[in-house]
Coordinates of C-alpha atoms and ligand atoms in Angstrom, one line a residue:
M1 CA 9.2 28.2 -54.3
F2 CA 8.5 26.4 -51.0
S3 CA 9.6 22.2 -50.4
K4 CA 9.2 22.1 -46.8
V5 CA 5.5 22.3 -45.3
L6 CA 4.5 23.0 -41.8
I7 CA 1.3 21.3 -41.0
A8 CA -0.7 23.8 -38.1
N9 CA -2.9 20.7 -37.2
R10 CA -3.1 17.4 -35.1
G11 CA -4.6 13.8 -35.3
E12 CA -5.6 12.2 -38.5
I13 CA -5.7 15.0 -40.7
A14 CA -2.1 16.2 -39.9
V15 CA -1.0 12.3 -40.5
R16 CA -3.0 12.9 -44.3
I17 CA -1.2 16.1 -45.2
I18 CA 2.1 14.4 -44.1
R19 CA 1.4 11.4 -46.5
A20 CA 0.5 13.8 -49.0
C21 CA 3.7 16.0 -48.6
R22 CA 6.0 12.7 -48.5
E23 CA 4.3 11.7 -51.8
L24 CA 5.2 15.0 -53.5
G25 CA 8.8 14.4 -51.9
M26 CA 8.4 17.5 -49.9
E27 CA 9.8 18.0 -46.4
T28 CA 7.2 18.3 -43.1
V29 CA 7.4 19.9 -40.0
A30 CA 5.0 19.0 -37.4
V31 CA 3.9 21.2 -34.3
Y32 CA 1.9 19.9 -31.4
S33 CA 0.8 20.4 -27.7
E34 CA 2.0 18.8 -24.3
A35 CA -1.0 16.2 -24.5
D36 CA 0.2 15.1 -28.4
R37 CA 3.8 14.4 -27.3
Q38 CA 3.3 10.7 -28.4
A39 CA 1.2 11.3 -31.2
L40 CA 1.1 10.1 -34.7
H41 CA 1.6 13.3 -36.6
V42 CA 4.6 14.0 -34.4
R43 CA 6.2 10.6 -35.4
Y44 CA 5.4 11.1 -39.2
A45 CA 7.1 14.4 -39.6
D46 CA 10.4 14.8 -40.4
E47 CA 10.6 17.5 -37.9
A48 CA 8.5 18.6 -34.7
Y49 CA 7.9 21.4 -32.4
L50 CA 6.5 21.9 -29.4
L51 CA 3.7 24.5 -29.3
G52 CA 2.9 25.3 -25.3
P53 CA 0.3 23.3 -23.1
S54 CA -2.6 21.5 -24.1
P55 CA -5.4 23.5 -24.5
S56 CA -5.9 24.3 -28.4
R57 CA -5.7 28.2 -27.0
E58 CA -2.4 27.5 -25.9
S59 CA -1.0 25.6 -28.5
Y60 CA -2.8 24.5 -32.2
L61 CA -4.4 28.4 -32.1
R62 CA -1.3 30.0 -31.7
G63 CA -1.1 31.6 -34.8
D64 CA 1.7 33.4 -33.8
K65 CA 3.7 30.5 -32.4
I66 CA 3.3 28.4 -35.3
I67 CA 4.5 31.3 -38.0
T68 CA 7.8 31.9 -35.7
I69 CA 8.5 28.1 -35.9
A70 CA 7.9 28.1 -39.8
Q71 CA 10.6 30.3 -40.1
K72 CA 12.8 28.8 -37.8
S73 CA 12.6 25.5 -39.6
G74 CA 12.7 27.0 -43.0
A75 CA 9.3 25.7 -44.0
G76 CA 7.7 27.9 -46.8
A77 CA 4.2 27.2 -46.4
I78 CA 1.9 26.3 -43.7
H79 CA -1.4 23.8 -44.2
P80 CA -3.9 24.4 -41.5
G81 CA -6.2 21.3 -42.4
Y82 CA -9.5 21.9 -41.0
G83 CA -10.9 23.6 -37.3
F84 CA -8.3 25.4 -35.8
L85 CA -7.1 28.3 -37.8
A86 CA -8.1 27.0 -41.2
E87 CA -10.8 29.4 -41.8
R88 CA -9.1 32.3 -40.0
A89 CA -8.6 35.2 -42.4
D90 CA -6.1 36.9 -40.1
F91 CA -3.9 34.1 -39.6
A92 CA -3.7 33.7 -43.8
E93 CA -2.9 36.8 -43.7
A94 CA -0.2 36.9 -41.2
C95 CA 1.3 33.9 -43.2
M96 CA 1.6 36.0 -46.4
E97 CA 3.5 39.0 -44.5
A98 CA 5.5 36.3 -43.0
G99 CA 6.4 35.1 -47.0
L100 CA 4.9 31.9 -46.3
A101 CA 2.2 30.2 -48.4
F102 CA -1.0 29.4 -47.0
I103 CA -2.6 26.7 -48.6
G104 CA -5.9 27.2 -48.9
P105 CA -8.0 30.4 -50.1
K106 CA -7.1 34.0 -50.2
P107 CA -7.9 35.7 -46.7
S108 CA -10.6 37.6 -48.8
S109 CA -12.6 34.8 -49.8
I110 CA -11.9 33.3 -46.1
A111 CA -13.8 36.7 -44.9
A112 CA -16.2 36.9 -47.3
M113 CA -17.3 33.5 -46.8
G114 CA -16.8 33.6 -43.1
D115 CA -19.9 36.3 -43.1
K116 CA -23.0 34.2 -43.9
A117 CA -25.0 37.1 -44.7
V118 CA -22.2 38.6 -46.8
A119 CA -21.5 35.1 -48.6
R120 CA -25.6 35.0 -49.1
A121 CA -25.4 38.3 -50.5
T122 CA -22.3 37.9 -52.9
V123 CA -23.5 34.6 -54.3
T124 CA -27.0 36.0 -54.9
R125 CA -25.3 38.9 -57.1
A126 CA -23.7 36.1 -59.4
G127 CA -26.8 33.8 -59.7
V128 CA -27.0 31.6 -57.1
P129 CA -30.1 30.8 -55.5
V130 CA -30.6 30.8 -51.7
V131 CA -33.1 30.1 -49.2
P132 CA -35.4 33.3 -48.9
G133 CA -34.6 35.6 -46.3
T134 CA -32.9 38.6 -45.1
E135 CA -30.9 40.4 -47.8
G136 CA -28.2 42.8 -47.7
E137 CA -24.7 42.7 -45.8
G138 CA -25.3 45.2 -43.4
S139 CA -26.6 44.2 -39.3
L140 CA -30.2 44.3 -38.9
A141 CA -31.5 45.7 -35.7
D142 CA -34.3 43.0 -33.7
E143 CA -37.3 45.6 -34.9
D144 CA -36.4 45.2 -38.4
L145 CA -36.1 41.3 -38.4
L146 CA -39.4 41.2 -36.6
H147 CA -41.0 43.7 -39.6
L148 CA -39.2 41.3 -42.1
A149 CA -40.1 37.8 -40.4
P150 CA -44.0 37.6 -41.6
H151 CA -42.7 38.8 -44.9
I152 CA -40.5 35.3 -45.2
G153 CA -43.0 33.6 -43.7
F154 CA -43.0 30.7 -40.5
P155 CA -41.2 28.5 -39.8
L156 CA -37.9 30.5 -39.9
L157 CA -34.6 30.1 -38.7
I158 CA -32.5 32.7 -36.9
K159 CA -29.0 32.1 -37.7
A160 CA -25.7 33.6 -37.1
T161 CA -24.0 35.6 -39.5
A162 CA -20.6 34.7 -37.6
G163 CA -21.6 31.1 -37.6
G164 CA -22.1 27.7 -39.4
G165 CA -22.3 24.5 -38.0
G166 CA -25.8 25.4 -36.1
K167 CA -24.3 27.9 -33.5
G168 CA -26.8 30.5 -32.2
M169 CA -29.3 28.6 -34.8
R170 CA -32.9 29.3 -33.2
E171 CA -36.2 28.1 -35.1
V172 CA -38.9 30.3 -34.9
T173 CA -42.6 28.9 -35.4
N174 CA -44.4 32.5 -35.0
L175 CA -43.9 36.0 -34.2
E176 CA -45.1 36.0 -30.6
E177 CA -41.8 33.9 -29.8
M178 CA -39.2 35.6 -32.1
P179 CA -38.1 38.7 -29.8
A180 CA -37.0 36.1 -26.8
L181 CA -35.4 33.9 -29.4
L182 CA -33.6 36.8 -31.2
I183 CA -32.2 37.3 -27.5
S184 CA -31.2 33.8 -26.9
A185 CA -29.4 33.4 -30.6
R186 CA -27.7 36.6 -30.5
R187 CA -26.3 35.8 -26.7
E188 CA -25.0 32.7 -28.1
A189 CA -23.2 34.1 -31.2
E190 CA -21.9 36.4 -28.9
A191 CA -20.2 34.0 -26.5
A192 CA -19.3 31.7 -29.9
F193 CA -17.9 34.1 -32.1
G194 CA -17.8 37.4 -30.4
D195 CA -19.9 38.6 -33.1
G196 CA -23.9 38.6 -32.2
N197 CA -25.2 39.6 -35.6
V198 CA -27.8 37.3 -37.0
Y199 CA -29.9 37.0 -40.2
L200 CA -33.3 35.0 -41.2
E201 CA -33.8 32.4 -43.3
K202 CA -37.1 30.3 -44.4
L203 CA -37.0 26.8 -42.5
L204 CA -36.5 23.9 -44.9
E205 CA -38.4 21.3 -43.6
G206 CA -37.3 17.2 -44.7
A207 CA -34.3 18.8 -46.8
R208 CA -31.2 17.3 -47.6
H209 CA -27.9 18.4 -46.9
I210 CA -25.6 18.1 -50.2
E211 CA -22.2 19.5 -50.6
F212 CA -19.9 19.8 -53.4
Q213 CA -16.0 19.6 -53.7
I214 CA -14.1 22.3 -55.4
L215 CA -11.1 22.8 -57.0
A216 CA -9.7 26.0 -58.1
D217 CA -5.9 27.3 -59.2
L218 CA -4.5 30.5 -59.4
H219 CA -5.1 30.7 -63.1
S220 CA -9.1 31.0 -62.8
N221 CA -9.8 27.3 -63.4
V222 CA -12.2 26.0 -60.9
I223 CA -13.8 22.6 -61.4
H224 CA -16.2 20.3 -59.0
L225 CA -15.4 17.0 -57.8
G226 CA -19.1 15.8 -57.2
E227 CA -21.3 15.9 -54.3
R228 CA -21.5 14.4 -51.0
E229 CA -24.6 13.2 -49.1
C230 CA -23.9 14.9 -45.5
S231 CA -27.5 14.6 -44.1
L232 CA -26.7 11.9 -41.4
Q233 CA -25.6 14.3 -38.7
R234 CA -26.0 14.4 -35.1
R235 CA -26.3 17.9 -33.4
H236 CA -24.6 19.2 -36.3
Q237 CA -21.6 16.7 -36.4
K238 CA -21.9 15.0 -39.4
L239 CA -21.7 10.9 -38.7
L240 CA -21.3 9.5 -42.1
E241 CA -20.8 10.7 -45.8
E242 CA -21.4 9.2 -49.0
T243 CA -20.9 9.9 -52.5
P244 CA -22.7 9.9 -54.9
S245 CA -25.9 11.3 -52.8
P246 CA -28.2 8.4 -52.8
F247 CA -31.0 11.6 -53.8
V248 CA -29.1 12.8 -56.7
G249 CA -28.3 9.0 -57.8
D250 CA -27.9 8.6 -61.5
D251 CA -29.4 12.3 -62.1
Q252 CA -26.7 13.6 -64.0
E253 CA -28.7 16.8 -65.0
L254 CA -29.2 17.4 -61.4
R255 CA -25.7 17.0 -60.6
K256 CA -24.4 19.1 -63.7
R257 CA -26.8 21.8 -62.5
M258 CA -25.7 21.6 -58.9
G259 CA -21.9 21.7 -60.0
E260 CA -22.2 24.4 -62.1
V261 CA -23.7 26.9 -59.5
A262 CA -21.2 25.5 -57.2
V263 CA -18.6 26.8 -59.1
R264 CA -20.3 30.2 -60.1
A265 CA -20.5 30.5 -56.3
A266 CA -16.8 30.1 -55.7
Q267 CA -16.2 32.0 -58.5
A268 CA -17.8 34.9 -56.8
V269 CA -15.2 34.9 -54.2
G270 CA -12.4 34.7 -56.4
Y271 CA -11.8 31.4 -54.9
E272 CA -8.4 29.4 -54.8
N273 CA -7.3 25.9 -53.5
A274 CA -10.2 23.4 -51.9
G275 CA -13.3 24.3 -50.9
T276 CA -16.8 23.0 -50.5
I277 CA -20.1 24.4 -51.3
E278 CA -23.4 23.1 -48.9
F279 CA -26.6 23.2 -50.6
L280 CA -30.2 22.2 -49.0
V281 CA -32.0 20.3 -51.3
D282 CA -36.0 19.9 -50.9
K283 CA -37.9 16.8 -52.1
D284 CA -38.8 18.5 -55.4
K285 CA -35.2 18.6 -55.9
N286 CA -35.0 22.6 -55.9
F287 CA -31.4 23.5 -54.3
F288 CA -30.5 26.8 -52.3
F289 CA -26.8 27.6 -51.5
L290 CA -26.3 27.5 -47.5
E291 CA -22.8 28.7 -47.1
M292 CA -19.2 27.7 -48.4
N293 CA -16.4 25.7 -46.2
T294 CA -13.2 27.4 -47.3
R295 CA -11.2 24.3 -46.0
L296 CA -10.3 20.9 -46.7
Q297 CA -13.2 18.9 -45.0
V298 CA -13.0 16.1 -42.3
E299 CA -14.9 13.8 -45.6
H300 CA -12.4 14.6 -48.3
P301 CA -11.4 11.1 -48.6
V302 CA -15.1 9.7 -49.9
T303 CA -14.5 12.2 -53.2
E304 CA -11.0 10.9 -53.4
M305 CA -12.0 7.4 -53.6
V306 CA -14.9 8.0 -56.5
T307 CA -12.8 10.5 -58.7
G308 CA -9.2 9.1 -58.0
V309 CA -8.3 12.6 -57.3
D310 CA -5.9 13.4 -54.6
I311 CA -7.4 16.6 -53.1
V312 CA -4.5 17.3 -50.5
K313 CA -1.7 16.6 -53.3
E314 CA -3.9 19.0 -55.6
Q315 CA -3.9 21.8 -52.8
I316 CA -0.5 21.7 -52.7
R317 CA 0.4 22.0 -56.3
I318 CA -1.8 24.5 -56.4
A319 CA -0.1 26.6 -53.7
R320 CA 2.9 26.1 -56.0
G321 CA 1.1 27.9 -58.6
R322 CA 0.5 24.8 -60.7
Q323 CA -2.3 24.4 -63.2
L324 CA -5.2 22.3 -62.3
R325 CA -4.4 18.6 -63.8
Y326 CA -7.8 17.9 -65.0
S327 CA -10.4 19.5 -66.8
Q328 CA -14.2 19.3 -65.7
E329 CA -14.4 16.7 -68.5
N330 CA -11.7 14.7 -67.0
I331 CA -13.9 14.4 -63.6
L332 CA -15.3 10.7 -63.5
M333 CA -17.4 9.5 -60.7
N334 CA -16.8 5.9 -60.4
G335 CA -18.8 3.3 -57.6
W336 CA -19.5 4.6 -54.6
A337 CA -17.8 5.5 -51.1
I338 CA -19.2 5.8 -47.7
E339 CA -16.9 7.1 -44.9
C340 CA -18.1 6.4 -40.9
R341 CA -16.5 9.1 -38.5
I342 CA -14.9 7.2 -35.9
N343 CA -15.2 8.5 -32.9
A344 CA -14.2 8.1 -29.0
E345 CA -17.6 8.6 -27.4
D346 CA -20.3 6.1 -25.8
P347 CA -23.3 5.6 -28.2
Y348 CA -24.9 4.0 -25.2
N349 CA -24.5 7.3 -23.3
N350 CA -25.7 10.0 -24.6
F351 CA -22.3 10.0 -26.9
L352 CA -20.8 11.5 -24.0
P353 CA -16.7 11.6 -24.9
S354 CA -14.6 8.7 -24.0
T355 CA -11.2 9.2 -23.1
G356 CA -8.1 6.9 -22.0
R357 CA -5.4 4.7 -23.0
I358 CA -6.1 2.8 -26.3
T359 CA -4.8 -0.6 -25.5
H360 CA -5.1 -2.7 -28.4
S361 CA -6.7 -2.0 -31.7
L362 CA -7.1 -4.0 -34.8
L363 CA -7.7 -2.1 -38.2
P364 CA -9.9 -3.4 -40.8
T365 CA -8.2 -3.7 -44.5
G366 CA -8.8 -5.6 -47.2
P367 CA -10.4 -4.7 -50.8
G368 CA -11.9 -1.3 -51.1
V369 CA -11.0 0.0 -47.4
R370 CA -9.6 2.8 -46.2
V371 CA -8.6 3.7 -42.6
D372 CA -7.3 7.5 -41.6
T373 CA -6.2 7.5 -38.3
G374 CA -4.9 9.7 -35.7
V375 CA -4.4 6.8 -33.0
Y376 CA -2.3 3.6 -32.2
P377 CA -2.1 1.2 -29.9
G378 CA -0.9 2.8 -26.7
F379 CA -2.2 6.3 -27.1
E380 CA -4.1 7.8 -24.7
I381 CA -6.8 9.9 -25.8
S382 CA -7.3 13.2 -24.2
P383 CA -10.2 15.5 -23.2
Y384 CA -8.3 18.4 -25.1
Y385 CA -9.5 18.0 -28.5
D386 CA -12.6 16.8 -30.8
S387 CA -13.3 13.1 -30.4
L388 CA -12.8 12.0 -34.0
I389 CA -10.0 9.3 -34.0
S390 CA -10.4 7.5 -37.3
K391 CA -12.2 7.6 -40.5
L392 CA -13.5 4.7 -41.9
I393 CA -13.7 5.0 -45.6
V394 CA -14.7 2.0 -47.9
W395 CA -15.5 1.8 -51.6
G396 CA -17.7 -0.4 -53.8
E397 CA -18.7 -0.7 -57.5
T398 CA -22.5 -0.1 -56.2
R399 CA -24.2 1.3 -53.0
A400 CA -25.1 -2.1 -52.2
E401 CA -21.6 -3.3 -52.3
A402 CA -20.1 -0.2 -50.3
V403 CA -22.6 -1.1 -47.5
L404 CA -22.2 -4.7 -47.1
R405 CA -18.2 -3.6 -47.1
M406 CA -18.6 -1.1 -44.5
R407 CA -20.8 -3.8 -42.3
R408 CA -17.5 -5.8 -42.7
A409 CA -15.2 -3.5 -41.9
L410 CA -17.0 -2.2 -38.9
E411 CA -17.0 -6.1 -37.7
E412 CA -13.3 -5.9 -38.1
Y413 CA -12.3 -2.9 -36.3
K414 CA -11.5 -3.5 -33.1
I415 CA -10.4 -0.9 -30.5
V416 CA -10.0 -1.8 -26.9
G417 CA -9.7 1.3 -24.2
V418 CA -11.9 3.8 -25.2
R419 CA -15.5 3.6 -26.1
T420 CA -16.3 4.2 -29.6
N421 CA -19.1 4.7 -31.7
V422 CA -18.5 1.8 -33.9
P423 CA -21.9 0.2 -32.5
F424 CA -23.9 3.2 -33.6
H425 CA -22.7 2.5 -37.0
Q426 CA -23.2 -0.8 -37.1
S427 CA -26.6 -0.3 -36.1
L428 CA -27.0 2.3 -39.0
M429 CA -26.0 0.0 -41.8
D430 CA -28.8 -2.3 -40.3
S431 CA -31.4 0.4 -40.6
H432 CA -34.1 0.0 -43.4
R433 CA -34.3 3.6 -44.3
F434 CA -30.3 4.1 -44.4
M435 CA -30.1 1.0 -46.8
G436 CA -33.1 2.7 -48.6
G437 CA -31.4 5.9 -48.8
Q438 CA -34.5 7.4 -47.2
F439 CA -33.2 9.6 -44.9
D440 CA -33.1 13.8 -44.3
T441 CA -31.2 16.1 -41.9
R442 CA -33.4 14.8 -39.0
F443 CA -33.2 10.9 -39.4
V444 CA -30.5 10.3 -36.7
E445 CA -32.0 12.7 -34.1
E446 CA -35.7 12.4 -34.3
R447 CA -36.2 8.7 -36.3
F448 CA -33.1 6.5 -35.4
S449 CA -32.3 4.7 -32.2
I450 CA -29.7 2.4 -31.6
G451 CA -31.1 0.8 -29.1
A452 CA -33.8 -0.2 -30.8
I453 CA -31.6 -2.2 -33.3
E454 CA -29.3 -3.5 -30.5
E455 CA -32.3 -5.2 -28.7
G456 CA -33.3 -6.6 -31.6
K457 CA -30.7 -9.3 -32.4
S458 CA -34.0 -11.3 -34.0
T459 CA -34.2 -8.4 -36.8
R460 CA -31.2 -10.4 -38.4
P461 CA -33.5 -12.4 -40.8
E462 CA -35.6 -9.2 -41.8
I463 CA -32.2 -7.1 -42.2
A464 CA -31.2 -9.9 -44.6
A465 CA -34.1 -9.7 -46.3
I466 CA -33.3 -6.3 -47.0
I467 CA -30.2 -7.0 -47.8
A468 CA -31.7 -9.5 -50.4
T469 CA -34.0 -6.9 -51.8
L470 CA -31.1 -4.5 -52.4
V471 CA -28.6 -6.9 -54.2
A472 CA -31.5 -8.1 -56.3
H473 CA -32.4 -4.5 -57.1
E474 CA -28.8 -3.7 -58.4
Q475 CA -29.4 -6.6 -60.4
T476 CA -26.2 -8.1 -59.1
Q477 CA -25.7 -11.6 -57.4
R478 CA -22.4 -10.6 -56.1
A479 CA -23.0 -10.3 -52.3
A480 CA -26.0 -13.0 -52.1
H481 CA -24.2 -15.3 -50.0
I482 CA -23.6 -12.6 -47.1
I483 CA -27.4 -13.0 -46.4
Q484 CA -26.3 -16.1 -44.5
R485 CA -24.1 -14.0 -42.1
N486 CA -23.1 -16.0 -39.1
E487 CA -24.5 -14.7 -35.8
R488 CA -21.1 -13.9 -34.4
D489 CA -20.0 -12.1 -31.4
T490 CA -18.6 -9.0 -32.1
S491 CA -17.6 -7.8 -28.4
N492 CA -14.3 -6.3 -27.9
W493 CA -13.7 -8.3 -24.8
K494 CA -14.0 -11.8 -26.1
W495 CA -12.0 -10.4 -29.0
L496 CA -9.4 -9.3 -26.8
S497 CA -9.7 -12.4 -24.7
R498 CA -8.7 -14.5 -27.5
W499 CA -6.2 -12.1 -28.9
E500 CA -4.5 -12.2 -25.2
R501 CA -4.8 -16.4 -25.6
L502 CA -2.9 -16.2 -28.7
Q503 CA -0.2 -13.9 -27.4
R504 CA 0.9 -16.4 -24.7
Ligands
MV4_1 C1 -31.0 25.2 -42.7 C2 -31.9 24.4 -42.5 C3 -33.5 24.3 -42.8 N1 -33.6 25.4 -43.5 N2 -31.3 26.1 -43.3 C4 -27.5 23.5 -40.4 C5 -25.8 23.7 -40.1 C6 -25.9 25.2 -40.9 N3 -25.0 24.6 -41.8 C7 -26.9 25.2 -41.5 N4 -28.1 24.1 -41.0 C8 -29.4 23.8 -41.6 N5 -29.8 25.1 -41.9 C9 -32.8 26.5 -43.5 N6 -33.2 27.4 -44.3 C10 -31.1 22.6 -42.4 C11 -30.0 22.8 -41.9 C12 -29.4 21.7 -41.2 C13 -30.4 21.3 -39.6 C14 -31.2 21.7 -39.4 C15 -31.2 21.0 -37.9 C16 -30.8 19.9 -37.4 C17 -29.9 19.0 -38.3 C18 -29.3 19.7 -39.5 C19 -28.5 19.2 -40.1 C20 -28.2 19.8 -41.5 C21 -28.5 21.0 -42.0

């Protein structure tokens, strides 16, 4: 049985996994690229090995090198984190062949869920509802798809079977425009995944994106840890996640039904370890399986905050053959958690990635605040990887308390040297619709404008009124004084000069 884990990842998630290993008394091995010589995960691990040049293809995607390093260092297991090699069935297989435990699901589960058409067919057989669309696992020619489309009805979506994350997805409003869209969808899918296969689904408009966290051990025990609301996205990148979903709210009956269906979907592929079932939920609370993510997810901390389960430690215990420490009845959701993804990008310039050295930073702390970060002052943000630099997670007894706590934490958070999307999140916290929990997957792109709120310093009294309403609605006086919130300058530059004066 392994007691040393190689973490095949970087950034905040590598640090998160190292922490879980440390708490379990396990040794850790980091791997890093040239751009990451000074990275936090390298400093936190017991040992660290250089993989190669900065581009992912030559470093974090080099499964062969990673397996060799694991063997050389005496690690008995590999945790892939998310992204990179996490959902590559061939890598999971290669680990097993090399005598290493892959801390994740079986290769066959990854493969079955990785092909979205196979996943649809597999869960359908298990009685899980899917969005109406093409059936079966085989690839369909354009001719067949054009014939099936009117039976499914418009508007519909062309989706890549190898896809996920919206790549190769096209909205089709009528049959006439469909041939051209099929060509461009296939071309995009071929370029992104080396597989131009597509399928069709009816477009669900105004739906919410709600996912369930699954844990499954090697002894056929499968449970869910409740849902996460993930509708706030921009270009298929999630920006904020929360649990419970304001849409599910206190409808325990809906949560129970969705949770049971999520468990059934996981069981359909003999799932082991941590995974996530994504659903689309329409305004009438009809829900449909969308896809399964066969990995630990970025947003797992919100679930940890309300359930008290350390998902990463549970993943490691599962891989060691232990029984789940919880049964479904033991899982209770307490309070509310929200996560803001802090990205090094400019929200005032089309979210353009921002690179450079972080010269100063001050992290929010205090009651109910958690920051999972992969950076520190002095670290240089390179252009090679995604722009996520940290995750700000807050917990509150109620949604109102969590929102107010997030506003407070965002105000405390100071990052100097790169631009971040902190102002975007601050605007979001000021938005009526967010406060009211009234948003769907189109909200950020179609209805939300950071500029509108930025100009509107005069909206403060209005915001105060919303908070007051929210607080009154939850029948608590707790945070009532916040409505007299000062007009404070939150500019990082002012803060920096103040900080520098104090240093002298
Ligand atoms: C959908 C959908 C509506 N109807 N499928 C987006 C990425 C991938 N995980 C699946 N996604 C969606 N699939 C049907 N049949 C809505 C989404 C979707 C979405 C679509 C456009 C813009 C933003 C979105 C955010 C979340 C989900």
